[in-house]
PDB file of C-alpha atoms in Angstrom:
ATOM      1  CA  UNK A   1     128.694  82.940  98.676  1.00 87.00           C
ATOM      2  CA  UNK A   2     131.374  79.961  98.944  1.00 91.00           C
ATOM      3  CA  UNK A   3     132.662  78.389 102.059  1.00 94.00           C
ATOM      4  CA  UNK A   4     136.195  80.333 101.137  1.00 94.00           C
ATOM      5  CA  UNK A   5     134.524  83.369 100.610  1.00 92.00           C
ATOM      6  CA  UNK A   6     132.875  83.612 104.259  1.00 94.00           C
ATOM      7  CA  UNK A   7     136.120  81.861 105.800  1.00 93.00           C
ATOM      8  CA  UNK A   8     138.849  83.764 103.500  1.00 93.00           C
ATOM      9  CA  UNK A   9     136.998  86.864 102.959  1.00 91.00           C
ATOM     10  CA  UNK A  10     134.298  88.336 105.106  1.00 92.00           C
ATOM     11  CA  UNK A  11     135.734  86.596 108.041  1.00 94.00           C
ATOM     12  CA  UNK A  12     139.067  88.262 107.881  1.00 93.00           C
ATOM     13  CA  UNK A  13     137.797  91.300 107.749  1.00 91.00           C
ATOM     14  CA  UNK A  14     133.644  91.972 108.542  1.00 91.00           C
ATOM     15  CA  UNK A  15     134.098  88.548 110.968  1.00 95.00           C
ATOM     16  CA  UNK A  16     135.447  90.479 113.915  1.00 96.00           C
ATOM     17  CA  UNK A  17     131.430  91.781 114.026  1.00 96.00           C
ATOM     18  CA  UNK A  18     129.639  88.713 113.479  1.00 96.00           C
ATOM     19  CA  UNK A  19     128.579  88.130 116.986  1.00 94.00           C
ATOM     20  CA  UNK A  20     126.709  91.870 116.239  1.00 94.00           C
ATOM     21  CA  UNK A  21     125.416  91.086 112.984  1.00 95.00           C
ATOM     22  CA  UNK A  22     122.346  90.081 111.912  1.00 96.00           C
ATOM     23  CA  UNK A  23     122.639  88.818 108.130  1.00 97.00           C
ATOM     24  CA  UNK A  24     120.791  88.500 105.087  1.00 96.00           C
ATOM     25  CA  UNK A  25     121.212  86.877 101.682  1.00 96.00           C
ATOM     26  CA  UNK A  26     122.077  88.276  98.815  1.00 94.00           C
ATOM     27  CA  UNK A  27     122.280  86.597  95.132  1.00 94.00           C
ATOM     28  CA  UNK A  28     125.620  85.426  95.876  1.00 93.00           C
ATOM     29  CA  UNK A  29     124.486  83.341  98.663  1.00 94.00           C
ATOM     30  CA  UNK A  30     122.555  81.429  96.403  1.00 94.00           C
ATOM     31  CA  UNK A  31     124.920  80.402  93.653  1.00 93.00           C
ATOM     32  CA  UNK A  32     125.826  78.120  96.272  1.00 92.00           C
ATOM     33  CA  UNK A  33     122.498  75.260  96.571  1.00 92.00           C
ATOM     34  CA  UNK A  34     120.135  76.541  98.803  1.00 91.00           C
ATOM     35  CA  UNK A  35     122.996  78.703 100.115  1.00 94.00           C
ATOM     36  CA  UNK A  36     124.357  76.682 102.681  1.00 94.00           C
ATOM     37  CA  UNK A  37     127.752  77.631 102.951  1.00 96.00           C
ATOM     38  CA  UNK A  38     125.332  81.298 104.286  1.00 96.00           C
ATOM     39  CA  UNK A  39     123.511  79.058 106.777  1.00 96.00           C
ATOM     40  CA  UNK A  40     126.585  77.001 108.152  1.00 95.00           C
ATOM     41  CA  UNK A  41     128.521  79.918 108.489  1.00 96.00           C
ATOM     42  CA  UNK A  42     125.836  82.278 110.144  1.00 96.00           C
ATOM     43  CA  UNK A  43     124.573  79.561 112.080  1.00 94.00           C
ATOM     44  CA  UNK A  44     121.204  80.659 114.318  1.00 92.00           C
ATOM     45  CA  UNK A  45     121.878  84.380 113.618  1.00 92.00           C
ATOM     46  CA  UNK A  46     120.537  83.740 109.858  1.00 94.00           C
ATOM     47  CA  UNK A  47     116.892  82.505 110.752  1.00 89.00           C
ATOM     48  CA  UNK A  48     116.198  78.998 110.093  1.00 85.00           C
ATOM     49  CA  UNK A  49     118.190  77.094 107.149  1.00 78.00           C
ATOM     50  CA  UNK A  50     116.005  77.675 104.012  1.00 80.00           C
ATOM     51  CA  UNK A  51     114.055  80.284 104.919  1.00 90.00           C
ATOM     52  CA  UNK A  52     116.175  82.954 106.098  1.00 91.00           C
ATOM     53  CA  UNK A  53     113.650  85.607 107.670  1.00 97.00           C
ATOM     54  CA  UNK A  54     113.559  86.467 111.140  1.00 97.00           C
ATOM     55  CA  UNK A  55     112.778  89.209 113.901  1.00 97.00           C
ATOM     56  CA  UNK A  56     114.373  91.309 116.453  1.00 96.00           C
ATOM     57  CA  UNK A  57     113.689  93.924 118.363  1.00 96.00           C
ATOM     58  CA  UNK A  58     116.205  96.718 119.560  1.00 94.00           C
ATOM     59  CA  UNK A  59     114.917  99.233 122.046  1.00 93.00           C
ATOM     60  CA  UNK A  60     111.324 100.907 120.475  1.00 95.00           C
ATOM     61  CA  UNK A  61     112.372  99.220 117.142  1.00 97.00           C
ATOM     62  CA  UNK A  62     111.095  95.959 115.422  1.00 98.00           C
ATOM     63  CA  UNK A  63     113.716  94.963 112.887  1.00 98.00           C
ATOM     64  CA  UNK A  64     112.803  92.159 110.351  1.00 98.00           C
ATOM     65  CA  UNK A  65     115.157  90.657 108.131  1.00 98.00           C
ATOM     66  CA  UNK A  66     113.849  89.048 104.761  1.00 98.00           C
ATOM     67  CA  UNK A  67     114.877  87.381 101.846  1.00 97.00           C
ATOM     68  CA  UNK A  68     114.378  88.532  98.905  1.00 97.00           C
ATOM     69  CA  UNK A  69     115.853  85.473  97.023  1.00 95.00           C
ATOM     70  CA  UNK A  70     112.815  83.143  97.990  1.00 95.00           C
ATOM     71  CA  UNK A  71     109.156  83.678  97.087  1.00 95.00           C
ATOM     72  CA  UNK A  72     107.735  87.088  98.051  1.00 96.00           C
ATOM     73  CA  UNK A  73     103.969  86.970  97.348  1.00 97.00           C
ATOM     74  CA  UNK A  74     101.521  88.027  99.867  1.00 96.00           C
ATOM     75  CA  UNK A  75     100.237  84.226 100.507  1.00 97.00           C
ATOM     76  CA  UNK A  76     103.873  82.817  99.764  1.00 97.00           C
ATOM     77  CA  UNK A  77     105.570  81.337 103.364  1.00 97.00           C
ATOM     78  CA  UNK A  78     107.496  84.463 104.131  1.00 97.00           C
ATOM     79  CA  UNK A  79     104.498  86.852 103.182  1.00 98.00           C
ATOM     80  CA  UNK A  80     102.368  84.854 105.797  1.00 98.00           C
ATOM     81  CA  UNK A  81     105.274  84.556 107.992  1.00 98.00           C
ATOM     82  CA  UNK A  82     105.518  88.322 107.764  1.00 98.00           C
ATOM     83  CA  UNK A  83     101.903  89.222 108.394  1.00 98.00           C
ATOM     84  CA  UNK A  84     101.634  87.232 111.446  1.00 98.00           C
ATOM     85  CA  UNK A  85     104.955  88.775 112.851  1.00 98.00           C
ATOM     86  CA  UNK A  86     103.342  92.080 112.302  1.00 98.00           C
ATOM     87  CA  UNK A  87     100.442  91.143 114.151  1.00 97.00           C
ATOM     88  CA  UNK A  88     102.457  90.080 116.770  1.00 97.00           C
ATOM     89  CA  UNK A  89     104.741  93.325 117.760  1.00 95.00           C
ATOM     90  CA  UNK A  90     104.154  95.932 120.255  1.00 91.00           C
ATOM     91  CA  UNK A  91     106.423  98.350 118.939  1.00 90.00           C
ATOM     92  CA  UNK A  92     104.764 101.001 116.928  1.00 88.00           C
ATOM     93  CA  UNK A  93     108.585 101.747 114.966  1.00 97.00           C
ATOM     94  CA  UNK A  94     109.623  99.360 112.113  1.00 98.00           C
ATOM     95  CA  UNK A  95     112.518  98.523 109.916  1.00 98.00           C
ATOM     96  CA  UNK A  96     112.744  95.912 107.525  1.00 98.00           C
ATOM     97  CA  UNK A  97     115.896  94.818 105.232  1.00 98.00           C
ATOM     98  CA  UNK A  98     116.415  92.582 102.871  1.00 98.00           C
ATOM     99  CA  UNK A  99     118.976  92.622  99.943  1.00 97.00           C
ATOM    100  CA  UNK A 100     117.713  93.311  96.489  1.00 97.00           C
ATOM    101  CA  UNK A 101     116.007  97.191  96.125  1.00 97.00           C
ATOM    102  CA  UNK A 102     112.328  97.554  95.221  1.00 96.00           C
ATOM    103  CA  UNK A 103     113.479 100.764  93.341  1.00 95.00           C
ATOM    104  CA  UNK A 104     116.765 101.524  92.181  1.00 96.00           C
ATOM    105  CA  UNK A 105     117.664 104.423  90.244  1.00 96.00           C
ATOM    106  CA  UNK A 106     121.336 102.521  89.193  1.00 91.00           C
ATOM    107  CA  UNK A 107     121.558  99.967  86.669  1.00 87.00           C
ATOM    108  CA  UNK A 108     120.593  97.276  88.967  1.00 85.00           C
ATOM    109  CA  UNK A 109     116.970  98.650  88.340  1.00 84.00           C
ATOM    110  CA  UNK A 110     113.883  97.759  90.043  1.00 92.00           C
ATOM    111  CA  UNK A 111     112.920  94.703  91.885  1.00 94.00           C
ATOM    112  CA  UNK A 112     109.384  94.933  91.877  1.00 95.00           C
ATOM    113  CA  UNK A 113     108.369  91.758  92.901  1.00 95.00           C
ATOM    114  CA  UNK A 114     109.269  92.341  96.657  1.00 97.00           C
ATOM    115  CA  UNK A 115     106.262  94.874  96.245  1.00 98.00           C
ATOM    116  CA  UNK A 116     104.029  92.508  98.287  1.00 98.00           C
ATOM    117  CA  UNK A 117     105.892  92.623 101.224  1.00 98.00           C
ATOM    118  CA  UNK A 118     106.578  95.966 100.748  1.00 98.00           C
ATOM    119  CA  UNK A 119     102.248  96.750 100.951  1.00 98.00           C
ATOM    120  CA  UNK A 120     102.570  94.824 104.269  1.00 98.00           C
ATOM    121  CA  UNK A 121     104.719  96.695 106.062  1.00 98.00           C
ATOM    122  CA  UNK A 122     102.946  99.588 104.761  1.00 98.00           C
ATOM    123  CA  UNK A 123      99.794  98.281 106.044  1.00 97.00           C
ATOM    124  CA  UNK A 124     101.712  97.528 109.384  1.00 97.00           C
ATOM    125  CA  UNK A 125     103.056 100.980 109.555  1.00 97.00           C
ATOM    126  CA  UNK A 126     106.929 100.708 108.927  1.00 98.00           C
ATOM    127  CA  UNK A 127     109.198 103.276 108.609  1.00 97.00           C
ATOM    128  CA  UNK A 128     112.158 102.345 106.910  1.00 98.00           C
ATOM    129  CA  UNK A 129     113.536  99.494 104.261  1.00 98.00           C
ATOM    130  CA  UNK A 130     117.173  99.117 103.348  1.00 98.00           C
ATOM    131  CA  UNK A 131     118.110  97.111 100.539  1.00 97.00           C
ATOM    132  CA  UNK A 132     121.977  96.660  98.953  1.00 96.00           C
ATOM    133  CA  UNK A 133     122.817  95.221  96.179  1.00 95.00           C
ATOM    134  CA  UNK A 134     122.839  98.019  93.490  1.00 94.00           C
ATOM    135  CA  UNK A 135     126.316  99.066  94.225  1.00 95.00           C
ATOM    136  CA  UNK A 136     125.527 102.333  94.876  1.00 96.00           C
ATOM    137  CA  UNK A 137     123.849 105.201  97.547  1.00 97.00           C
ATOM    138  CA  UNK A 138     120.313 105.987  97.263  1.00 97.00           C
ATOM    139  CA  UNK A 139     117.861 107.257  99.579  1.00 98.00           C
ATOM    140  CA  UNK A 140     113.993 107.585  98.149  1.00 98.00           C
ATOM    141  CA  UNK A 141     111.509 110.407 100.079  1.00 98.00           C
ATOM    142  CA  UNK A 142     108.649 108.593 101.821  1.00 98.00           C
ATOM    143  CA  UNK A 143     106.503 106.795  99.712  1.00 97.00           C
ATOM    144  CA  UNK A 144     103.415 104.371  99.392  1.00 97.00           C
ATOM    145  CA  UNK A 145     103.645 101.117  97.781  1.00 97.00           C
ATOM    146  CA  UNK A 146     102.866 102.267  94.233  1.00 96.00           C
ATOM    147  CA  UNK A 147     106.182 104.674  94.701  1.00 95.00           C
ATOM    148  CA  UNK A 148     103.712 107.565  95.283  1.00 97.00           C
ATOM    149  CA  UNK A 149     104.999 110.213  97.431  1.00 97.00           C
ATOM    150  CA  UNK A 150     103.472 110.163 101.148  1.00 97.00           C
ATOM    151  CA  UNK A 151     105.394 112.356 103.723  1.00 96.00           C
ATOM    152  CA  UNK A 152     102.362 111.345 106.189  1.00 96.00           C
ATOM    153  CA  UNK A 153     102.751 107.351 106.492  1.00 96.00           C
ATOM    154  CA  UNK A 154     105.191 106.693 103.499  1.00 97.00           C
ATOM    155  CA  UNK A 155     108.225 103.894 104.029  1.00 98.00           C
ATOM    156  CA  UNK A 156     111.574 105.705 103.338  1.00 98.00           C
ATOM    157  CA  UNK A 157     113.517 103.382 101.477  1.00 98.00           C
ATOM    158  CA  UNK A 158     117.196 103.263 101.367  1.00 98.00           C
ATOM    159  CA  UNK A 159     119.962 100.964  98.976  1.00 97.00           C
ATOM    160  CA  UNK A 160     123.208 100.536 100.705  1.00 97.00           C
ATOM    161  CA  UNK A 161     125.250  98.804  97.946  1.00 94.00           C
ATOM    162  CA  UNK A 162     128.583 101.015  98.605  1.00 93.00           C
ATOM    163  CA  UNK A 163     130.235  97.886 100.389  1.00 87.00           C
ATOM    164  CA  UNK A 164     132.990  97.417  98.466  1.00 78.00           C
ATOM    165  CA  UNK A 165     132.230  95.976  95.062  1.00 85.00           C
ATOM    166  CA  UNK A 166     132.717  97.458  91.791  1.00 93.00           C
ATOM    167  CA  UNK A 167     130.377 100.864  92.140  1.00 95.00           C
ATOM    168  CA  UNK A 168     127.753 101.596  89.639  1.00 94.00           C
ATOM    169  CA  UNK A 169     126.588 105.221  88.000  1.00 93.00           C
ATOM    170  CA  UNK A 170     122.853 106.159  87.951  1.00 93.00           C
ATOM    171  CA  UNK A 171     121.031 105.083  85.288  1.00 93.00           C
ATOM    172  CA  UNK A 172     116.948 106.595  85.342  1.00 93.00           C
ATOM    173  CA  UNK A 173     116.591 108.694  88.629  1.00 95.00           C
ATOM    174  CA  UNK A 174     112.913 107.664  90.047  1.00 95.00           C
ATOM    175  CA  UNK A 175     110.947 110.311  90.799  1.00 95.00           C
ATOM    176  CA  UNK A 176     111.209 110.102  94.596  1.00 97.00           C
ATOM    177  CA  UNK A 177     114.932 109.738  94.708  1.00 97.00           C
ATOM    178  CA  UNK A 178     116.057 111.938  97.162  1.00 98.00           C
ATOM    179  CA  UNK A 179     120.283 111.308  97.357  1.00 97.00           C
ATOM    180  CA  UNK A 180     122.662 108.874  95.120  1.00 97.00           C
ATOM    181  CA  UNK A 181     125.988 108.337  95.214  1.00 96.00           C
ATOM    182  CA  UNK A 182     127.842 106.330  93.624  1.00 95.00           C
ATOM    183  CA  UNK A 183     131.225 107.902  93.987  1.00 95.00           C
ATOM    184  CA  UNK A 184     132.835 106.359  96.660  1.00 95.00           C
ATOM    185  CA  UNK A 185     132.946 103.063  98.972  1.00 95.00           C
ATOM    186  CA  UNK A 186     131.131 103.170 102.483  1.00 93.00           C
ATOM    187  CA  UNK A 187     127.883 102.020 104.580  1.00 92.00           C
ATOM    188  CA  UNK A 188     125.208 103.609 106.192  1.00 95.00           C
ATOM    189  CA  UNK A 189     124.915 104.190 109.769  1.00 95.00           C
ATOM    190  CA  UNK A 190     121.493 105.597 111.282  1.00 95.00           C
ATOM    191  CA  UNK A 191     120.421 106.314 114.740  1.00 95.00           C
ATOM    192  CA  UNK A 192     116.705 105.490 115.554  1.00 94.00           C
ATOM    193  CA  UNK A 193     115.275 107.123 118.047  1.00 94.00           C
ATOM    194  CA  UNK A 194     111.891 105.846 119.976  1.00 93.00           C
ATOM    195  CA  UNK A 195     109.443 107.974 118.162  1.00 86.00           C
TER     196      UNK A 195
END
């Protein structure tokens, strides 16, 4: 999350896509105070310095990028920020992504407290989250925010940690674990379609 690691790094390599990307922090980010180096180098296309959560929306999609670094309790500044956004869209499809899982079956484990946010996009109807950081593959079945199966109105969660790190095995497969990998390096590419 150093200067030299977006300038020596990412940018040689990722950097040719940065005017396509739309970022969020991870751990690393913040080993660096208030992750600035993040900010400076992302510029606008990271939210606002210090808070790091924005909104987009591509085609029929609402995408909302979070951080799970900062506070994520329902009444905390993101979880309001998040509720009003909500209230705000006209799309009836949403994905949100942030960087640490809520459920991991790897030995990252769970991340629990990201649960609040998690029962607001449920409330909001959301379709999909995508997490990374558990150096693995995993994609969960549709579930509530308790991890209870719902195939009706259930979020399909998905961690997308196969970016290049060190990968790690499976340690406890949850219950609605659908797919993980952890053999191999790659990333996920899905196609979202307006219903």
């Amino acid at each position: 999350g150093s200067k030299a690691d977006f300038h020596g790094c990412y940018d040689r390599t990722w950097g040719r896509y940065k005017d396509r990307t739309k970022p969020v922090p991870g751990n690393h980010e913040y080993r660096s105070l208030d992750a600035e180096p993040y900010f400076a180098y992302w510029g606008e296309r990271a939210g606002k310095p210090r808070r790091g959560y924005y909104s987009f929306d591509v085609g029929a999609w609402h995408l909302i990028a979070l951080d799970s670094n900062i506070e994520a309790t329902r009444n905390s500044v993101q979880g309001r920020w998040l509720r009003r956004d909500l209230l705000k869209t006209r799309t009836r499809c949403i994905l949100a992504y942030w960087h640490h899982p809520i459920q991991s079956s790897g030995r990252v484990g769970d991340s629990p407290r990201l649960i609040p946010l998690l029962r607001i996009l449920y409330k909001h109807g959301a379709s999909i989250v995508l997490a990374g950081h558990a150096h693995s593959y995993e994609r969960f079945a549709p579930q509530d925010p308790d991890g209870l199966l719902n195939r009706e109105t259930g979020i399909r969660q998905f961690v997308v940690g196969t970016g290049g790190a060190t990968l790690r095995p499976m340690i406890q497969r949850h219950k609605t674990s659908e797919v993980f990998y952890s053999d191999g390096w790659g990333l996920l590419k899905l196609t979202l379609h307006d219903d």
